[in-house]
Each structure stands twice: as structure tokens, then as C-alpha cells.
Amino acid sequence: MAYNTYKLIFHPSFAVINMPAFCSPSPTQMVDPTLAEMGKNLNEAMKMLEDNQRKIEEENEKKYARNDIPGPLQGSGQDMVSILQLVQNLMHGEEEDESSQSYRLQNVGEQGHMALLGHSLAAYISVLNRERLRNLTTRILSDTTLWLCRLFRYENGSAYYHEDDREGLLKVCRLVIHSCYEDYTVEGFNVLYNKQPVIYISSAARTGLGQTLCSQLGLPLSCMCRVPCNTMFGSQHQMDVALLDRLIKDDINSGKLPLLLVANAGTPGAGHTDKIGRLKELCEQYNIWLHVEGVNLATLALGYVSSSVLAATKCDSMTLTLGSWLGLPAVPAVTLYRHEDPSLSLAAGLTSSQPVEKLRALPLWLSLQYLGHDGIVERIKRASQLVRSSSSSNDVLTFAFLSVGRGILLRIFLPSYLNKFILQTESEQLAQLVPASGVDVVELEDEGTCVRFSPLMTSAVLGTEVQDVDQLVDCLKMKIPILTCTLQLREEFEQEVKRTVGLSYIEDLSWPGLGVVRYNSDRKNDDKQEKEAEKINTGLLKKLNELESDLTFSLGPEFGGEKNCVYIGMVTEDLDVSELVETIAATGREIEENSRLLENMTEVVRKGIQEAQVQLQKANEERLLEEGLLRQIPVVGSVLNWFSPFQASPKGRTFNLTAGSLESTEPTYVSKVQGTGTTPPPTPTPNRIKQRLPGQKLFKRYLRSSDGFSETSSVSHTDDLEKMEQRSHSVSTVQEQGTVETEKAEQQNEIAQVTNDKTEDLQNR
């Protein structure tokens, strides 16, 4: 039996059924030749219309691709080399040298390459068939969970792998809600209304943790209870267990349900560990879930573990951040937990039936095998040793160090309003000087602002070595005395500036230097006052930077700084604040007076030119009267001057810039010497001019406790300097008097010479 085949051809505007040839009538079968010709013409017309439509669509596609598609997507695509080159430029920048790029790549390390390989393999493995993918992911997940439980002494635990380190705690909270509220799956949040859940966190917990949990769980903030740390007994940074006990009892009496407690094995700020053993006993008493997190959990992999951290192995769940501990890029955080009901774990999102989600453990699965037990322990142990080496081998800095857990805090006793800004600036400078140190600034409730060095969180990623810690300590040795002296002299500088006429002290708490000063112009109610202040302070900054001193003068920070001010940087204890302020004031007065002198000179010159023009016109009129009208005629004047020569006395004029007046040039022609006019005013200088030793910088004073000088010798040396100043002053006074007398004698001789010349001239006439 034969079957006819049909083919559908779709067109944007219509559909045509293409029938086999034996089904369509041929022209010879057509009875009417007119109809046959009409069909033939119709086919040709349709073909022409289709070809024309196709050309229009191709032109539209070309036009769209040329104008609307972004550049990298145009054409047939980019090659792999060009794409990787673009990625490299975006990662490192086109202007960076090769050494910085190799340094960044070296920090990743081979174990980091294994983690990156895991992400690529996860994408590749995801294309396997479903059965093979399920078997592979189950093996990877079970191996990684077993290894982590053995490494960190958490037996019979399950694992949840997540990107955000807070997500594990969030899923654990949902698990506890499902466990404590039997009807939660059916009735939802209605069951929480009659018995409100309570989650307890430490006041030293990470910022915003309570708000995040409440918002993600859909709970009011009243469900979050912050437990204070010890204030009278025990550590100042551990959760107050006795107060927690009272809070739990009060919540139970109020009809609430204590649900979960978050303890710290290394607080986010300073690395302190709560009394986890006692907290576990309290949680067992009230049937509360205990979750532990913190950097000190890394030490569970070491051979020796402190009892406070070892107690975390008995908790209900813990979160591990192995990426920072082991220097593994882009590996997930892990939450280990114990629970007997797999269905509730699935409902809470701690387990998944999707094989692709189980591939999150693949980067850790590869990296842990590459490192091995010895490699993991070695990295954690090295970070712990960096802490001990930085705090014990440098006794000079023991007063500034607070050893906390597995980290170091640098505490400098400053006024509270200065801590944050100054230490923030210092930490940024330390991070630039020692990039591998990983120091940052933290805010603590009791200590205030501190510079933190936490190698467990940074050393594996940055590749911190012992020499980096030594370099960091050397930088601190250099900076701490300067910082302390600067803060001690800030008040003195403020008082000196306020006592000095012409200067204003600008209070800028964000500036980590000595202070900020502004020179005020004497002009009042002048439209140009702001421009004048900007001009003077800019010139003042330039003059101060030209001085031979150890101070730094600048315009302040790029953003947020005061305008028309001079910012003074860090100083040392031998700074003479009064001399510095006097110099600033004197230099400002000098710039202001020079500016006004220039303005006055400009006005004087303008008036002098006008006066000169008037006098020249008057002189021309007088010359006409003296010579007569005939001498002004070209031909007649020449003949008349030949027969009767006319000798006119020259009447020149000179403009004295200092005096601002026109003067006759007759004394110049008589004495053959050009006069200097009035002596210009002297340049303003500080009242106290100190005699300095060779090589001594400005604004320095000798300290009585300086090395190499005893107190007696320092006093005698100071007396010698004062005597030298008096002697030099007296000598300079005598020299000035002698200079003045010499100038008077020369002037008298010049006057006598001019008088004699005039007398001889009159006698000759």
C-alpha cells in the first residue's frame, strides 16, 4: 500500500503545503490553457515576492547587527586568546608591571589551582547522565563530609555547603523551627504567634547578624536577644553565662520558646572564645540548640586544642570557613550539624535532592586530597606561630599589644574621637608598607578602635611569613612614637594658633596629623576676600614646603577637606610648636604684604604713566614757546637753526617705583650716578631667630633626655646657644650701625661733590 507524503513549508506570512509531483496536475492535463498560463504566472509572481521578502529580511538583519549589537558580540565571535587577554586586562590592569601580576598568581598557590579546577570540573560533570551524576555526587559529598568531620573532631555529623557563611546558620534556624513546632509545615507562621521563638546571640557577634536572621526567617526583631559580655567577673569579651540563664528563665516565664544560641569560638572583632562548655550545659538544661562559629575552630585540626575550643565538638552545629584558613579561593563554607530526621533537614534546605547542588563540595574534595592531613595542619599551625612570634619576640611593643585567641590587637590609648580616623589611616599605610600582613581596623566596645592582625584569617591567602611579621613590627615601632607625639602636641598647636594674630585653627577630627591652620587676610567685607585667602594660603603652602624641615604640608584629603587651609602631618617629640606657628604667621604676612605691594605698585604705575603723559605734553608746549613757531617748519626751521643754533636744556623724567612719583633726571646727569630712591620695607620674619647647628632642620628643639646628652650638658648647651644668639645679635647691631654710618658718609661725599661741580660750573660761566 502506497502512502502519499506531504511537506509543510512555513513562511512568516503564510504556510504552503508542498505536495508530491504526482499529486499536482501538469499543464498538459489542464483542459483550459488560459488557466494553465495563469497558474504559471502566479508561481513566478510568488517566487519574485518571496525573493524580495528574503532580501528585505537579510538587509534588516545586517542593519540590526551593525547598529544595535554591542561590539564584542558582532560578527562570528571572538577567539579564545582575545577573550583571555581581555580577562587578564580586567584582572590586573593594562598598566601594571609583570612583577605584581606574578605576585598575585603566586599567592593562589597550587592548592588554589585545585580549587579553581574543581569549579570547572563541576560544570563539566553536570552534563553527565542523571544516574552517573547521582552516583558521582553522592561519593564526593560523603567523602568530603567524612573527611571534615574527622579533621575537626565532629563525629557523626552531616554537612551543608554554602557560599554565604551566614546561610548555614540560617538553614539551621529553620531546622530548629521545624523540630520545635510540629505543625509549622502545615500552618506556617501561625504556630509562632502563640509561642514566640527566641534566638540568643552575643553582643560581640558580627554586625548585622541578628537583623539578617530575622529578615530571612520572617521574624520580628523582638525574637532576637543580644546577650551582654562579662562586665564585672571573668573576661570582658565572653558571653555572660549567668545573665544568659536569667534571660532564658524570663523568656520562658513570658510564654516564649528559647530556640537557639549562637556562641563564638573567636569573636569577629578580637577573636575571643566564649565559655562553650558552660553554654552547652545551659543549652541541654533548657533544650536549646547550640551553634558555634569563629576563626578559632580552625585549631580543632591541630594536635593540641585548648579546652574552651575543644568543647565546640559537642555543639549541635558549627560553621567552618576553610577558604580563609587554608588559602583556597572560592571554596564554600561548611556547616556541620547533627540531626536524626532527614525529612526535616530536607524541609529546612540543609539537604537537596538535586545532584548539581551536591557538586558544591567538589572544590573542597579536590583541595583536601591535594593538601592531605599534614598540609592542612601545617597551614593552621603556621598561622598560630605567627601570632606567638609577633607578640613574644618584641618586648618593646608589649605595651601596645593585646594577645587575643589566635590574633593580635594593637591598642593605642587615644581620645575616643581620634581613634577611628587616625588608626584607619595608619592601618592603610601599614597595609601598603607590608601588603602580606593583612592588618585592618576593628571597633571594640571596651578598647575602642584597634588595629587587628589575625593571621588565621589572612596568612594562608596572603602568604604571610615570619619576615613579614618582623617588618610589620618594625613599622609599628617607627609609627607608634610619632603617632603618640603628634597626638600629645595637637592641643599645644591648637592653643598656639588661637593665640597668634592672623591665624585660625580649623578642627578636622579626620586628619591624622598635627592639625589644620588657615591664614586670614586683613581685608574685611571685600568681594575678593575668598580669592585673596585662597591665593595667600596656596602661596603659604608652597613656601612652607620649600623650607628645610621634616614636616609635611598639604592641602588635606582629596575629598571632605576644608578649603584654603594648610594641613600639617605627623611630627616628632622635638618639634618646636611655637616656632612653627610663628613661621606660618610671618610667611603669611610676607605673602600678603607682597601681594598688596604689587597691587599698590600697579596702581602707582598707572597713575605715574598718566602724570608722565601730562608732563610730556606740557614740556612739548614749553618747547614750542622757547623755540618759536618758525623753527617748527621743516625747511625754514633747519635754515634758522643753521644760522642761529638753539640749545635747549634737557628735562628728563624718571619714575621711582618705590616712592611712586616722577622725578627729574637732572641729578643723574650731574652726578653721573642713578639714585636708588627710598629703601624698600624689610621682609617680615619671626621674632625668635634661633642659631642652628650645621645640618639642623627647622622647627627642631633639643630635648633634655636626648641620647648622647646628659641633663647638665643639655642645659649648658642651651645656655651656650642663647649666648651665641645674643652675641650674634650684638654683632649684627654693630654691623648695622656701621653700615648706616658708612652710607651717611657716602651720601655726604656725593652731596659735597655735586656742590663743588655746580660751583665750578658757575665760575666757568
Short mmCIF file of N, CA and C in Angstrom, two decimals, residues 268-270 408-410 418-431 438-444 448-454:
data_model
loop_
_atom_site.label_atom_id
_atom_site.label_comp_id
_atom_site.label_asym_id
_atom_site.label_seq_id
_atom_site.Cartn_x
_atom_site.Cartn_y
_atom_site.Cartn_z
N PRO A 268 34.27 37.93 65.96
CA PRO A 268 34.69 38.56 64.71
C PRO A 268 35.65 39.72 64.91
N GLY A 269 35.50 40.44 66.03
CA GLY A 269 36.36 41.60 66.22
C GLY A 269 37.73 41.28 66.75
N ALA A 270 37.81 40.51 67.83
CA ALA A 270 39.08 40.30 68.53
C ALA A 270 39.46 38.86 68.69
N ILE A 408 46.23 39.19 67.15
CA ILE A 408 46.88 40.27 67.88
C ILE A 408 46.10 41.55 67.63
N LEU A 409 45.87 42.31 68.70
CA LEU A 409 45.24 43.61 68.58
C LEU A 409 46.22 44.67 69.03
N LEU A 410 46.38 45.70 68.24
CA LEU A 410 47.19 46.84 68.61
C LEU A 410 46.28 47.91 69.16
N LEU A 418 39.42 60.48 68.25
CA LEU A 418 40.54 60.42 67.31
C LEU A 418 40.85 59.01 66.86
N ASN A 419 40.42 58.02 67.63
CA ASN A 419 40.82 56.63 67.36
C ASN A 419 40.50 56.20 65.94
N LYS A 420 39.25 56.33 65.57
CA LYS A 420 38.77 55.72 64.33
C LYS A 420 39.49 56.26 63.11
N PHE A 421 39.58 57.59 63.00
CA PHE A 421 40.14 58.16 61.79
C PHE A 421 41.65 57.96 61.71
N ILE A 422 42.32 58.16 62.83
CA ILE A 422 43.78 58.08 62.81
C ILE A 422 44.22 56.64 62.59
N LEU A 423 43.64 55.69 63.33
CA LEU A 423 44.05 54.30 63.16
C LEU A 423 43.63 53.76 61.80
N GLN A 424 42.55 54.26 61.26
CA GLN A 424 42.18 53.84 59.91
C GLN A 424 43.24 54.25 58.91
N THR A 425 43.73 55.47 59.04
CA THR A 425 44.80 55.93 58.15
C THR A 425 46.07 55.14 58.37
N GLU A 426 46.39 54.87 59.64
CA GLU A 426 47.62 54.13 59.92
C GLU A 426 47.53 52.70 59.40
N SER A 427 46.39 52.06 59.54
CA SER A 427 46.26 50.70 59.05
C SER A 427 46.38 50.65 57.54
N GLU A 428 45.86 51.66 56.85
CA GLU A 428 46.00 51.69 55.40
C GLU A 428 47.47 51.85 55.01
N GLN A 429 48.21 52.67 55.75
CA GLN A 429 49.64 52.82 55.46
C GLN A 429 50.40 51.54 55.77
N LEU A 430 50.04 50.86 56.87
CA LEU A 430 50.69 49.59 57.19
C LEU A 430 50.39 48.54 56.12
N ALA A 431 49.16 48.53 55.63
CA ALA A 431 48.81 47.57 54.58
C ALA A 431 49.58 47.84 53.31
N GLY A 438 48.02 41.88 56.15
CA GLY A 438 46.56 41.75 56.25
C GLY A 438 45.96 42.46 57.44
N VAL A 439 46.58 43.55 57.93
CA VAL A 439 46.04 44.26 59.08
C VAL A 439 44.81 45.06 58.66
N ASP A 440 43.90 45.24 59.61
CA ASP A 440 42.73 46.05 59.38
C ASP A 440 42.31 46.68 60.70
N VAL A 441 41.26 47.48 60.67
CA VAL A 441 40.79 48.22 61.84
C VAL A 441 39.46 47.63 62.29
N VAL A 442 39.33 47.45 63.60
CA VAL A 442 38.09 46.92 64.17
C VAL A 442 37.64 47.85 65.29
N GLU A 443 36.33 47.84 65.53
CA GLU A 443 35.72 48.62 66.61
C GLU A 443 35.32 47.67 67.73
N LEU A 444 35.88 47.87 68.92
CA LEU A 444 35.55 47.05 70.08
C LEU A 444 34.84 47.90 71.12
N GLY A 448 37.77 50.27 72.10
CA GLY A 448 37.60 51.30 71.08
C GLY A 448 38.10 50.81 69.73
N THR A 449 38.80 51.67 69.03
CA THR A 449 39.32 51.35 67.71
C THR A 449 40.70 50.73 67.85
N CYS A 450 40.91 49.59 67.20
CA CYS A 450 42.18 48.87 67.28
C CYS A 450 42.60 48.42 65.88
N VAL A 451 43.91 48.30 65.71
CA VAL A 451 44.46 47.69 64.51
C VAL A 451 44.62 46.21 64.77
N ARG A 452 44.02 45.38 63.93
CA ARG A 452 43.97 43.95 64.15
C ARG A 452 44.91 43.21 63.19
N PHE A 453 45.63 42.25 63.75
CA PHE A 453 46.44 41.33 62.95
C PHE A 453 45.96 39.92 63.27
N SER A 454 45.28 39.29 62.31
CA SER A 454 44.68 37.98 62.52
C SER A 454 45.19 37.03 61.44
#
